[in-house]
Amino acid sequence: MLLLNDIEKLVIHIDTKGKEIIKQDKQQVWVQVQAGENWHEFVLWCLENGFGGVENLALIPGNVGTSPIQNIGAYGVEVKDVIEKVHYIDIATNKKQILLNKECQFGYRESIFKKELKGKTVVTSVVFKLSTTNHKKNVAYGAIQTKLTEKEINNPTIKEIANAVICIREEKLPDPKKIGNSGSFFKNPIISINKFKDLHERFPTIPNYPVYELQPNSKSRMQNSELVKLAAGWLVDQCGYKGKRIGDAGVHEKQALVLVNYGNATGKGILSLAHFIQNSVKEKFGVTLEMEVNLVT
Ligand code: EPU
């Protein structure tokens, strides 16, 4: 979130706690977690209990209740991969409601809670479906591979994967307890293959990733060969913004995708830096950067 003004209205901080195993079979466990639980503490609790599925999402700041809203993701995993359902209160009717995973319209940093239900719900708890054995490990992400190789680990446990992720995040991303930031400020843009071919000719080292889409009526994901995902951090970096600051609003020195507040920047100051960046990227690459943060007025 980026607060653009001081908020002169009632603010409710959801601080409900509790993690309950509600169902278990030979290979999986279903855990209902209250919205106010700290996300990373929940990940650590899963690791202590040998529950797999969230290890790649270690050290993401925030609470469990916000995780489905943004569909938080990192290192090849998104929280939608382990969410069974989301409990929420409909603010207009004051009624408790439940949405199943497939009803949440999850996408890349997207969900129904940011679209048609925006501002209309309070998420109260999330039910996760986690593995207790035969964990599906996601170690394909380059930085994880490098970190595991450095530590000479061939067949990592879920704890070792989490530790690798924690190391990578600590090296690259600023700790919001020490310096104000909201993680990646922009989403990685998705562009057409034709536009990509043109960019690739002009910038041969441009990082790019395939785009996968969930097939209707099936759980399998297929590559969409018409689309390519770019690294917003690289685009911003190439425009020369890394480590730059305007007053106390700055671009992190190790990750150009993260905007930071060195102390006294206002929300509007951060936003105007973001607009400068968007304009530069548009001018140099013809690519529009969409904000990942939610602007709160
Ligand atoms: N890069 C640069 N310069 C930079 C930053 C990145 O050249 O200043 C290049 C890197 O060298 C790499 C590429 O850009 O080739 C991608 O960088 P990185 O692997 O750091 O990941 P990212 O795309 O910048 C995304 C997520 C992060 C998530 C990481 C790991 C988005 C918007 N961001 O970052 O999520 O932790 O991948 O999975 O999708 C967040 O959403 O708040 C967040 C931190």
PDB file of N, CA and C in Angstrom, residues 24-118:
ATOM      1  N   GLN A  24      -7.008 -33.614   7.617  1.00  0.00           N
ATOM      2  CA  GLN A  24      -5.698 -34.187   7.278  1.00  0.00           C
ATOM      3  C   GLN A  24      -5.930 -35.518   6.576  1.00  0.00           C
ATOM      4  N   ASP A  25      -5.135 -35.803   5.551  1.00  0.00           N
ATOM      5  CA  ASP A  25      -5.147 -37.176   5.027  1.00  0.00           C
ATOM      6  C   ASP A  25      -3.702 -37.650   4.964  1.00  0.00           C
ATOM      7  N   LYS A  26      -3.431 -38.694   4.200  1.00  0.00           N
ATOM      8  CA  LYS A  26      -2.078 -39.272   4.251  1.00  0.00           C
ATOM      9  C   LYS A  26      -1.010 -38.337   3.700  1.00  0.00           C
ATOM     10  N   GLN A  27      -1.395 -37.465   2.783  1.00  0.00           N
ATOM     11  CA  GLN A  27      -0.377 -36.641   2.112  1.00  0.00           C
ATOM     12  C   GLN A  27      -0.551 -35.149   2.311  1.00  0.00           C
ATOM     13  N   GLN A  28      -1.726 -34.755   2.812  1.00  0.00           N
ATOM     14  CA  GLN A  28      -2.000 -33.319   2.875  1.00  0.00           C
ATOM     15  C   GLN A  28      -2.649 -32.920   4.181  1.00  0.00           C
ATOM     16  N   VAL A  29      -2.571 -31.629   4.440  1.00  0.00           N
ATOM     17  CA  VAL A  29      -3.200 -31.094   5.626  1.00  0.00           C
ATOM     18  C   VAL A  29      -3.903 -29.789   5.235  1.00  0.00           C
ATOM     19  N   TRP A  30      -5.049 -29.552   5.829  1.00  0.00           N
ATOM     20  CA  TRP A  30      -5.781 -28.310   5.574  1.00  0.00           C
ATOM     21  C   TRP A  30      -5.690 -27.462   6.843  1.00  0.00           C
ATOM     22  N   VAL A  31      -5.187 -26.245   6.710  1.00  0.00           N
ATOM     23  CA  VAL A  31      -4.985 -25.399   7.887  1.00  0.00           C
ATOM     24  C   VAL A  31      -5.764 -24.104   7.710  1.00  0.00           C
ATOM     25  N   GLN A  32      -6.565 -23.768   8.726  1.00  0.00           N
ATOM     26  CA  GLN A  32      -7.286 -22.482   8.670  1.00  0.00           C
ATOM     27  C   GLN A  32      -6.515 -21.476   9.515  1.00  0.00           C
ATOM     28  N   VAL A  33      -6.141 -20.369   8.892  1.00  0.00           N
ATOM     29  CA  VAL A  33      -5.284 -19.390   9.569  1.00  0.00           C
ATOM     30  C   VAL A  33      -6.017 -18.049   9.627  1.00  0.00           C
ATOM     31  N   GLN A  34      -6.029 -17.454  10.805  1.00  0.00           N
ATOM     32  CA  GLN A  34      -6.736 -16.180  10.982  1.00  0.00           C
ATOM     33  C   GLN A  34      -5.972 -15.043  10.279  1.00  0.00           C
ATOM     34  N   ALA A  35      -6.737 -14.063   9.821  1.00  0.00           N
ATOM     35  CA  ALA A  35      -6.187 -13.006   8.952  1.00  0.00           C
ATOM     36  C   ALA A  35      -5.050 -12.207   9.594  1.00  0.00           C
ATOM     37  N   GLY A  36      -5.082 -12.055  10.930  1.00  0.00           N
ATOM     38  CA  GLY A  36      -4.076 -11.200  11.576  1.00  0.00           C
ATOM     39  C   GLY A  36      -2.748 -11.884  11.836  1.00  0.00           C
ATOM     40  N   GLU A  37      -2.638 -13.168  11.511  1.00  0.00           N
ATOM     41  CA  GLU A  37      -1.354 -13.858  11.705  1.00  0.00           C
ATOM     42  C   GLU A  37      -0.297 -13.269  10.767  1.00  0.00           C
ATOM     43  N   ASN A  38       0.907 -13.095  11.279  1.00  0.00           N
ATOM     44  CA  ASN A  38       2.006 -12.609  10.445  1.00  0.00           C
ATOM     45  C   ASN A  38       2.369 -13.681   9.410  1.00  0.00           C
ATOM     46  N   TRP A  39       2.523 -13.255   8.154  1.00  0.00           N
ATOM     47  CA  TRP A  39       2.760 -14.224   7.079  1.00  0.00           C
ATOM     48  C   TRP A  39       4.027 -15.056   7.319  1.00  0.00           C
ATOM     49  N   HIS A  40       5.135 -14.387   7.592  1.00  0.00           N
ATOM     50  CA  HIS A  40       6.404 -15.127   7.694  1.00  0.00           C
ATOM     51  C   HIS A  40       6.388 -16.078   8.899  1.00  0.00           C
ATOM     52  N   GLU A  41       5.741 -15.630   9.998  1.00  0.00           N
ATOM     53  CA  GLU A  41       5.650 -16.540  11.156  1.00  0.00           C
ATOM     54  C   GLU A  41       4.826 -17.772  10.799  1.00  0.00           C
ATOM     55  N   PHE A  42       3.818 -17.589   9.970  1.00  0.00           N
ATOM     56  CA  PHE A  42       3.028 -18.739   9.504  1.00  0.00           C
ATOM     57  C   PHE A  42       3.912 -19.682   8.671  1.00  0.00           C
ATOM     58  N   VAL A  43       4.751 -19.104   7.800  1.00  0.00           N
ATOM     59  CA  VAL A  43       5.651 -19.940   6.980  1.00  0.00           C
ATOM     60  C   VAL A  43       6.581 -20.740   7.902  1.00  0.00           C
ATOM     61  N   LEU A  44       7.131 -20.077   8.913  1.00  0.00           N
ATOM     62  CA  LEU A  44       8.050 -20.769   9.840  1.00  0.00           C
ATOM     63  C   LEU A  44       7.320 -21.897  10.577  1.00  0.00           C
ATOM     64  N   TRP A  45       6.090 -21.639  10.969  1.00  0.00           N
ATOM     65  CA  TRP A  45       5.270 -22.651  11.660  1.00  0.00           C
ATOM     66  C   TRP A  45       5.061 -23.859  10.739  1.00  0.00           C
ATOM     67  N   CYS A  46       4.795 -23.601   9.457  1.00  0.00           N
ATOM     68  CA  CYS A  46       4.619 -24.702   8.486  1.00  0.00           C
ATOM     69  C   CYS A  46       5.905 -25.530   8.411  1.00  0.00           C
ATOM     70  N   LEU A  47       7.051 -24.842   8.360  1.00  0.00           N
ATOM     71  CA  LEU A  47       8.327 -25.557   8.238  1.00  0.00           C
ATOM     72  C   LEU A  47       8.568 -26.413   9.483  1.00  0.00           C
ATOM     73  N   GLU A  48       8.271 -25.857  10.660  1.00  0.00           N
ATOM     74  CA  GLU A  48       8.459 -26.621  11.916  1.00  0.00           C
ATOM     75  C   GLU A  48       7.599 -27.871  11.917  1.00  0.00           C
ATOM     76  N   ASN A  49       6.419 -27.765  11.316  1.00  0.00           N
ATOM     77  CA  ASN A  49       5.494 -28.906  11.290  1.00  0.00           C
ATOM     78  C   ASN A  49       5.689 -29.811  10.075  1.00  0.00           C
ATOM     79  N   GLY A  50       6.640 -29.433   9.207  1.00  0.00           N
ATOM     80  CA  GLY A  50       6.895 -30.246   8.008  1.00  0.00           C
ATOM     81  C   GLY A  50       5.814 -30.106   6.945  1.00  0.00           C
ATOM     82  N   PHE A  51       5.114 -28.972   6.932  1.00  0.00           N
ATOM     83  CA  PHE A  51       4.080 -28.742   5.922  1.00  0.00           C
ATOM     84  C   PHE A  51       4.689 -27.981   4.739  1.00  0.00           C
ATOM     85  N   GLY A  52       4.547 -28.535   3.527  1.00  0.00           N
ATOM     86  CA  GLY A  52       5.165 -27.921   2.355  1.00  0.00           C
ATOM     87  C   GLY A  52       4.184 -27.123   1.509  1.00  0.00           C
ATOM     88  N   GLY A  53       4.721 -26.146   0.779  1.00  0.00           N
ATOM     89  CA  GLY A  53       3.894 -25.376  -0.160  1.00  0.00           C
ATOM     90  C   GLY A  53       4.163 -23.891  -0.083  1.00  0.00           C
ATOM     91  N   VAL A  54       4.601 -23.420   1.117  1.00  0.00           N
ATOM     92  CA  VAL A  54       4.796 -21.971   1.257  1.00  0.00           C
ATOM     93  C   VAL A  54       6.263 -21.590   1.463  1.00  0.00           C
ATOM     94  N   GLU A  55       7.179 -22.588   1.373  1.00  0.00           N
ATOM     95  CA  GLU A  55       8.600 -22.319   1.673  1.00  0.00           C
ATOM     96  C   GLU A  55       9.212 -21.263   0.752  1.00  0.00           C
ATOM     97  N   ASN A  56       8.764 -21.211  -0.523  1.00  0.00           N
ATOM     98  CA  ASN A  56       9.327 -20.200  -1.436  1.00  0.00           C
ATOM     99  C   ASN A  56       8.822 -18.800  -1.098  1.00  0.00           C
ATOM    100  N   LEU A  57       7.798 -18.729  -0.256  1.00  0.00           N
ATOM    101  CA  LEU A  57       7.188 -17.431   0.065  1.00  0.00           C
ATOM    102  C   LEU A  57       7.674 -16.909   1.420  1.00  0.00           C
ATOM    103  N   ALA A  58       8.784 -17.469   1.912  1.00  0.00           N
ATOM    104  CA  ALA A  58       9.344 -17.017   3.196  1.00  0.00           C
ATOM    105  C   ALA A  58       9.719 -15.546   3.125  1.00  0.00           C
ATOM    106  N   LEU A  59       9.595 -14.897   4.285  1.00  0.00           N
ATOM    107  CA  LEU A  59      10.048 -13.507   4.492  1.00  0.00           C
ATOM    108  C   LEU A  59       9.270 -12.436   3.718  1.00  0.00           C
ATOM    109  N   ILE A  60       8.127 -12.799   3.161  1.00  0.00           N
ATOM    110  CA  ILE A  60       7.307 -11.740   2.535  1.00  0.00           C
ATOM    111  C   ILE A  60       6.621 -10.973   3.667  1.00  0.00           C
ATOM    112  N   PRO A  61       6.781  -9.644   3.683  1.00  0.00           N
ATOM    113  CA  PRO A  61       6.144  -8.874   4.752  1.00  0.00           C
ATOM    114  C   PRO A  61       4.622  -8.905   4.614  1.00  0.00           C
ATOM    115  N   GLY A  62       3.918  -8.747   5.725  1.00  0.00           N
ATOM    116  CA  GLY A  62       2.455  -8.672   5.651  1.00  0.00           C
ATOM    117  C   GLY A  62       1.793  -9.768   6.457  1.00  0.00           C
ATOM    118  N   ASN A  63       0.486  -9.786   6.376  1.00  0.00           N
ATOM    119  CA  ASN A  63      -0.293 -10.750   7.159  1.00  0.00           C
ATOM    120  C   ASN A  63      -0.992 -11.762   6.266  1.00  0.00           C
ATOM    121  N   VAL A  64      -1.439 -12.835   6.887  1.00  0.00           N
ATOM    122  CA  VAL A  64      -2.088 -13.917   6.145  1.00  0.00           C
ATOM    123  C   VAL A  64      -3.345 -13.416   5.424  1.00  0.00           C
ATOM    124  N   GLY A  65      -4.086 -12.516   6.062  1.00  0.00           N
ATOM    125  CA  GLY A  65      -5.336 -12.052   5.462  1.00  0.00           C
ATOM    126  C   GLY A  65      -5.131 -11.249   4.185  1.00  0.00           C
ATOM    127  N   THR A  66      -3.960 -10.666   4.036  1.00  0.00           N
ATOM    128  CA  THR A  66      -3.723  -9.873   2.825  1.00  0.00           C
ATOM    129  C   THR A  66      -3.151 -10.730   1.691  1.00  0.00           C
ATOM    130  N   SER A  67      -2.697 -11.927   2.034  1.00  0.00           N
ATOM    131  CA  SER A  67      -2.005 -12.732   1.012  1.00  0.00           C
ATOM    132  C   SER A  67      -2.886 -13.085  -0.196  1.00  0.00           C
ATOM    133  N   PRO A  68      -4.184 -13.428  -0.005  1.00  0.00           N
ATOM    134  CA  PRO A  68      -4.979 -13.724  -1.198  1.00  0.00           C
ATOM    135  C   PRO A  68      -5.356 -12.479  -1.995  1.00  0.00           C
ATOM    136  N   ILE A  69      -5.409 -11.340  -1.332  1.00  0.00           N
ATOM    137  CA  ILE A  69      -5.844 -10.111  -2.024  1.00  0.00           C
ATOM    138  C   ILE A  69      -4.868  -9.808  -3.153  1.00  0.00           C
ATOM    139  N   GLN A  70      -3.569  -9.866  -2.805  1.00  0.00           N
ATOM    140  CA  GLN A  70      -2.518  -9.549  -3.772  1.00  0.00           C
ATOM    141  C   GLN A  70      -2.076 -10.795  -4.538  1.00  0.00           C
ATOM    142  N   ASN A  71      -2.538 -11.954  -4.107  1.00  0.00           N
ATOM    143  CA  ASN A  71      -1.968 -13.220  -4.602  1.00  0.00           C
ATOM    144  C   ASN A  71      -0.451 -13.111  -4.578  1.00  0.00           C
ATOM    145  N   ILE A  72       0.083 -12.992  -3.354  1.00  0.00           N
ATOM    146  CA  ILE A  72       1.531 -12.782  -3.197  1.00  0.00           C
ATOM    147  C   ILE A  72       2.297 -13.913  -3.876  1.00  0.00           C
ATOM    148  N   GLY A  73       3.471 -13.585  -4.382  1.00  0.00           N
ATOM    149  CA  GLY A  73       4.243 -14.598  -5.101  1.00  0.00           C
ATOM    150  C   GLY A  73       5.726 -14.301  -5.048  1.00  0.00           C
ATOM    151  N   ALA A  74       6.514 -15.353  -5.137  1.00  0.00           N
ATOM    152  CA  ALA A  74       7.969 -15.191  -5.218  1.00  0.00           C
ATOM    153  C   ALA A  74       8.603 -16.517  -5.584  1.00  0.00           C
ATOM    154  N   TYR A  75       9.686 -16.437  -6.338  1.00  0.00           N
ATOM    155  CA  TYR A  75      10.526 -17.597  -6.660  1.00  0.00           C
ATOM    156  C   TYR A  75       9.718 -18.790  -7.176  1.00  0.00           C
ATOM    157  N   GLY A  76       8.852 -18.500  -8.136  1.00  0.00           N
ATOM    158  CA  GLY A  76       8.148 -19.571  -8.842  1.00  0.00           C
ATOM    159  C   GLY A  76       6.879 -20.074  -8.178  1.00  0.00           C
ATOM    160  N   VAL A  77       6.463 -19.459  -7.073  1.00  0.00           N
ATOM    161  CA  VAL A  77       5.245 -19.916  -6.380  1.00  0.00           C
ATOM    162  C   VAL A  77       4.344 -18.715  -6.131  1.00  0.00           C
ATOM    163  N   GLU A  78       3.033 -18.941  -6.254  1.00  0.00           N
ATOM    164  CA  GLU A  78       2.078 -17.907  -5.852  1.00  0.00           C
ATOM    165  C   GLU A  78       1.178 -18.518  -4.787  1.00  0.00           C
ATOM    166  N   VAL A  79       0.670 -17.675  -3.900  1.00  0.00           N
ATOM    167  CA  VAL A  79      -0.103 -18.207  -2.779  1.00  0.00           C
ATOM    168  C   VAL A  79      -1.365 -18.934  -3.264  1.00  0.00           C
ATOM    169  N   LYS A  80      -1.850 -18.563  -4.454  1.00  0.00           N
ATOM    170  CA  LYS A  80      -3.027 -19.252  -5.008  1.00  0.00           C
ATOM    171  C   LYS A  80      -2.777 -20.754  -5.164  1.00  0.00           C
ATOM    172  N   ASP A  81      -1.512 -21.142  -5.295  1.00  0.00           N
ATOM    173  CA  ASP A  81      -1.191 -22.560  -5.485  1.00  0.00           C
ATOM    174  C   ASP A  81      -1.536 -23.391  -4.245  1.00  0.00           C
ATOM    175  N   VAL A  82      -1.656 -22.744  -3.083  1.00  0.00           N
ATOM    176  CA  VAL A  82      -1.913 -23.498  -1.842  1.00  0.00           C
ATOM    177  C   VAL A  82      -3.196 -23.053  -1.132  1.00  0.00           C
ATOM    178  N   ILE A  83      -3.919 -22.108  -1.725  1.00  0.00           N
ATOM    179  CA  ILE A  83      -5.160 -21.653  -1.069  1.00  0.00           C
ATOM    180  C   ILE A  83      -6.317 -22.565  -1.455  1.00  0.00           C
ATOM    181  N   GLU A  84      -7.052 -23.022  -0.446  1.00  0.00           N
ATOM    182  CA  GLU A  84      -8.255 -23.828  -0.692  1.00  0.00           C
ATOM    183  C   GLU A  84      -9.482 -22.899  -0.756  1.00  0.00           C
ATOM    184  N   LYS A  85      -9.609 -22.055   0.265  1.00  0.00           N
ATOM    185  CA  LYS A  85     -10.703 -21.076   0.249  1.00  0.00           C
ATOM    186  C   LYS A  85     -10.402 -19.879   1.132  1.00  0.00           C
ATOM    187  N   VAL A  86     -11.182 -18.835   0.925  1.00  0.00           N
ATOM    188  CA  VAL A  86     -10.988 -17.587   1.670  1.00  0.00           C
ATOM    189  C   VAL A  86     -12.294 -17.219   2.364  1.00  0.00           C
ATOM    190  N   HIS A  87     -12.216 -16.978   3.675  1.00  0.00           N
ATOM    191  CA  HIS A  87     -13.392 -16.537   4.442  1.00  0.00           C
ATOM    192  C   HIS A  87     -13.348 -15.014   4.543  1.00  0.00           C
ATOM    193  N   TYR A  88     -14.470 -14.367   4.314  1.00  0.00           N
ATOM    194  CA  TYR A  88     -14.482 -12.907   4.443  1.00  0.00           C
ATOM    195  C   TYR A  88     -15.836 -12.417   4.915  1.00  0.00           C
ATOM    196  N   ILE A  89     -15.866 -11.153   5.341  1.00  0.00           N
ATOM    197  CA  ILE A  89     -17.134 -10.514   5.695  1.00  0.00           C
ATOM    198  C   ILE A  89     -17.480  -9.550   4.569  1.00  0.00           C
ATOM    199  N   ASP A  90     -18.711  -9.631   4.112  1.00  0.00           N
ATOM    200  CA  ASP A  90     -19.196  -8.684   3.111  1.00  0.00           C
ATOM    201  C   ASP A  90     -19.610  -7.414   3.872  1.00  0.00           C
ATOM    202  N   ILE A  91     -18.907  -6.319   3.614  1.00  0.00           N
ATOM    203  CA  ILE A  91     -19.112  -5.103   4.422  1.00  0.00           C
ATOM    204  C   ILE A  91     -20.545  -4.561   4.272  1.00  0.00           C
ATOM    205  N   ALA A  92     -21.115  -4.669   3.092  1.00  0.00           N
ATOM    206  CA  ALA A  92     -22.458  -4.103   2.860  1.00  0.00           C
ATOM    207  C   ALA A  92     -23.519  -4.851   3.663  1.00  0.00           C
ATOM    208  N   THR A  93     -23.388  -6.159   3.764  1.00  0.00           N
ATOM    209  CA  THR A  93     -24.452  -6.948   4.424  1.00  0.00           C
ATOM    210  C   THR A  93     -24.047  -7.418   5.812  1.00  0.00           C
ATOM    211  N   ASN A  94     -22.743  -7.271   6.158  1.00  0.00           N
ATOM    212  CA  ASN A  94     -22.214  -7.774   7.428  1.00  0.00           C
ATOM    213  C   ASN A  94     -22.253  -9.295   7.535  1.00  0.00           C
ATOM    214  N   LYS A  95     -22.427  -9.966   6.415  1.00  0.00           N
ATOM    215  CA  LYS A  95     -22.545 -11.434   6.427  1.00  0.00           C
ATOM    216  C   LYS A  95     -21.203 -12.089   6.145  1.00  0.00           C
ATOM    217  N   LYS A  96     -21.008 -13.258   6.788  1.00  0.00           N
ATOM    218  CA  LYS A  96     -19.807 -14.045   6.509  1.00  0.00           C
ATOM    219  C   LYS A  96     -19.976 -14.740   5.171  1.00  0.00           C
ATOM    220  N   GLN A  97     -18.915 -14.752   4.390  1.00  0.00           N
ATOM    221  CA  GLN A  97     -18.955 -15.402   3.071  1.00  0.00           C
ATOM    222  C   GLN A  97     -17.704 -16.243   2.888  1.00  0.00           C
ATOM    223  N   ILE A  98     -17.776 -17.168   1.947  1.00  0.00           N
ATOM    224  CA  ILE A  98     -16.592 -17.983   1.626  1.00  0.00           C
ATOM    225  C   ILE A  98     -16.429 -17.995   0.107  1.00  0.00           C
ATOM    226  N   LEU A  99     -15.187 -17.853  -0.357  1.00  0.00           N
ATOM    227  CA  LEU A  99     -14.918 -18.043  -1.790  1.00  0.00           C
ATOM    228  C   LEU A  99     -13.949 -19.205  -1.953  1.00  0.00           C
ATOM    229  N   LEU A 100     -14.265 -20.116  -2.853  1.00  0.00           N
ATOM    230  CA  LEU A 100     -13.335 -21.194  -3.167  1.00  0.00           C
ATOM    231  C   LEU A 100     -12.226 -20.638  -4.047  1.00  0.00           C
ATOM    232  N   ASN A 101     -11.119 -21.341  -4.079  1.00  0.00           N
ATOM    233  CA  ASN A 101      -9.964 -20.882  -4.871  1.00  0.00           C
ATOM    234  C   ASN A 101     -10.391 -20.445  -6.271  1.00  0.00           C
ATOM    235  N   LYS A 102     -11.129 -21.306  -6.958  1.00  0.00           N
ATOM    236  CA  LYS A 102     -11.447 -20.989  -8.363  1.00  0.00           C
ATOM    237  C   LYS A 102     -12.383 -19.787  -8.501  1.00  0.00           C
ATOM    238  N   GLU A 103     -13.022 -19.395  -7.405  1.00  0.00           N
ATOM    239  CA  GLU A 103     -13.905 -18.221  -7.467  1.00  0.00           C
ATOM    240  C   GLU A 103     -13.144 -16.916  -7.177  1.00  0.00           C
ATOM    241  N   CYS A 104     -11.901 -17.043  -6.740  1.00  0.00           N
ATOM    242  CA  CYS A 104     -11.146 -15.846  -6.332  1.00  0.00           C
ATOM    243  C   CYS A 104     -10.529 -15.091  -7.515  1.00  0.00           C
ATOM    244  N   GLN A 105     -10.666 -15.621  -8.723  1.00  0.00           N
ATOM    245  CA  GLN A 105     -10.116 -14.980  -9.941  1.00  0.00           C
ATOM    246  C   GLN A 105      -8.645 -14.619  -9.777  1.00  0.00           C
ATOM    247  N   PHE A 106      -7.869 -15.567  -9.246  1.00  0.00           N
ATOM    248  CA  PHE A 106      -6.458 -15.287  -9.025  1.00  0.00           C
ATOM    249  C   PHE A 106      -5.721 -15.115 -10.335  1.00  0.00           C
ATOM    250  N   GLY A 107      -4.813 -14.141 -10.367  1.00  0.00           N
ATOM    251  CA  GLY A 107      -3.926 -13.939 -11.505  1.00  0.00           C
ATOM    252  C   GLY A 107      -2.618 -13.400 -10.947  1.00  0.00           C
ATOM    253  N   TYR A 108      -1.738 -12.961 -11.825  1.00  0.00           N
ATOM    254  CA  TYR A 108      -0.447 -12.427 -11.396  1.00  0.00           C
ATOM    255  C   TYR A 108      -0.676 -11.162 -10.544  1.00  0.00           C
ATOM    256  N   ARG A 109      -0.466 -11.281  -9.238  1.00  0.00           N
ATOM    257  CA  ARG A 109      -0.695 -10.201  -8.247  1.00  0.00           C
ATOM    258  C   ARG A 109      -2.126  -9.651  -8.351  1.00  0.00           C
ATOM    259  N   GLU A 110      -3.063 -10.515  -8.661  1.00  0.00           N
ATOM    260  CA  GLU A 110      -4.451 -10.101  -8.869  1.00  0.00           C
ATOM    261  C   GLU A 110      -5.412 -11.072  -8.200  1.00  0.00           C
ATOM    262  N   SER A 111      -6.572 -10.567  -7.825  1.00  0.00           N
ATOM    263  CA  SER A 111      -7.654 -11.426  -7.338  1.00  0.00           C
ATOM    264  C   SER A 111      -8.947 -10.633  -7.409  1.00  0.00           C
ATOM    265  N   ILE A 112     -10.033 -11.306  -7.166  1.00  0.00           N
ATOM    266  CA  ILE A 112     -11.349 -10.653  -7.150  1.00  0.00           C
ATOM    267  C   ILE A 112     -11.389  -9.536  -6.096  1.00  0.00           C
ATOM    268  N   PHE A 113     -10.538  -9.689  -5.039  1.00  0.00           N
ATOM    269  CA  PHE A 113     -10.549  -8.696  -3.950  1.00  0.00           C
ATOM    270  C   PHE A 113      -9.942  -7.357  -4.388  1.00  0.00           C
ATOM    271  N   LYS A 114      -9.198  -7.365  -5.516  1.00  0.00           N
ATOM    272  CA  LYS A 114      -8.668  -6.105  -6.059  1.00  0.00           C
ATOM    273  C   LYS A 114      -9.536  -5.612  -7.207  1.00  0.00           C
ATOM    274  N   LYS A 115     -10.505  -6.429  -7.597  1.00  0.00           N
ATOM    275  CA  LYS A 115     -11.355  -6.050  -8.737  1.00  0.00           C
ATOM    276  C   LYS A 115     -12.780  -5.783  -8.242  1.00  0.00           C
ATOM    277  N   GLU A 116     -13.740  -6.667  -8.607  1.00  0.00           N
ATOM    278  CA  GLU A 116     -15.132  -6.300  -8.265  1.00  0.00           C
ATOM    279  C   GLU A 116     -15.425  -6.261  -6.756  1.00  0.00           C
ATOM    280  N   LEU A 117     -14.597  -6.922  -5.932  1.00  0.00           N
ATOM    281  CA  LEU A 117     -14.848  -6.861  -4.482  1.00  0.00           C
ATOM    282  C   LEU A 117     -13.960  -5.831  -3.784  1.00  0.00           C
ATOM    283  N   LYS A 118     -13.263  -4.999  -4.575  1.00  0.00           N
ATOM    284  CA  LYS A 118     -12.342  -4.016  -3.974  1.00  0.00           C
ATOM    285  C   LYS A 118     -13.085  -3.103  -2.984  1.00  0.00           C
TER     286      LYS A 118
END
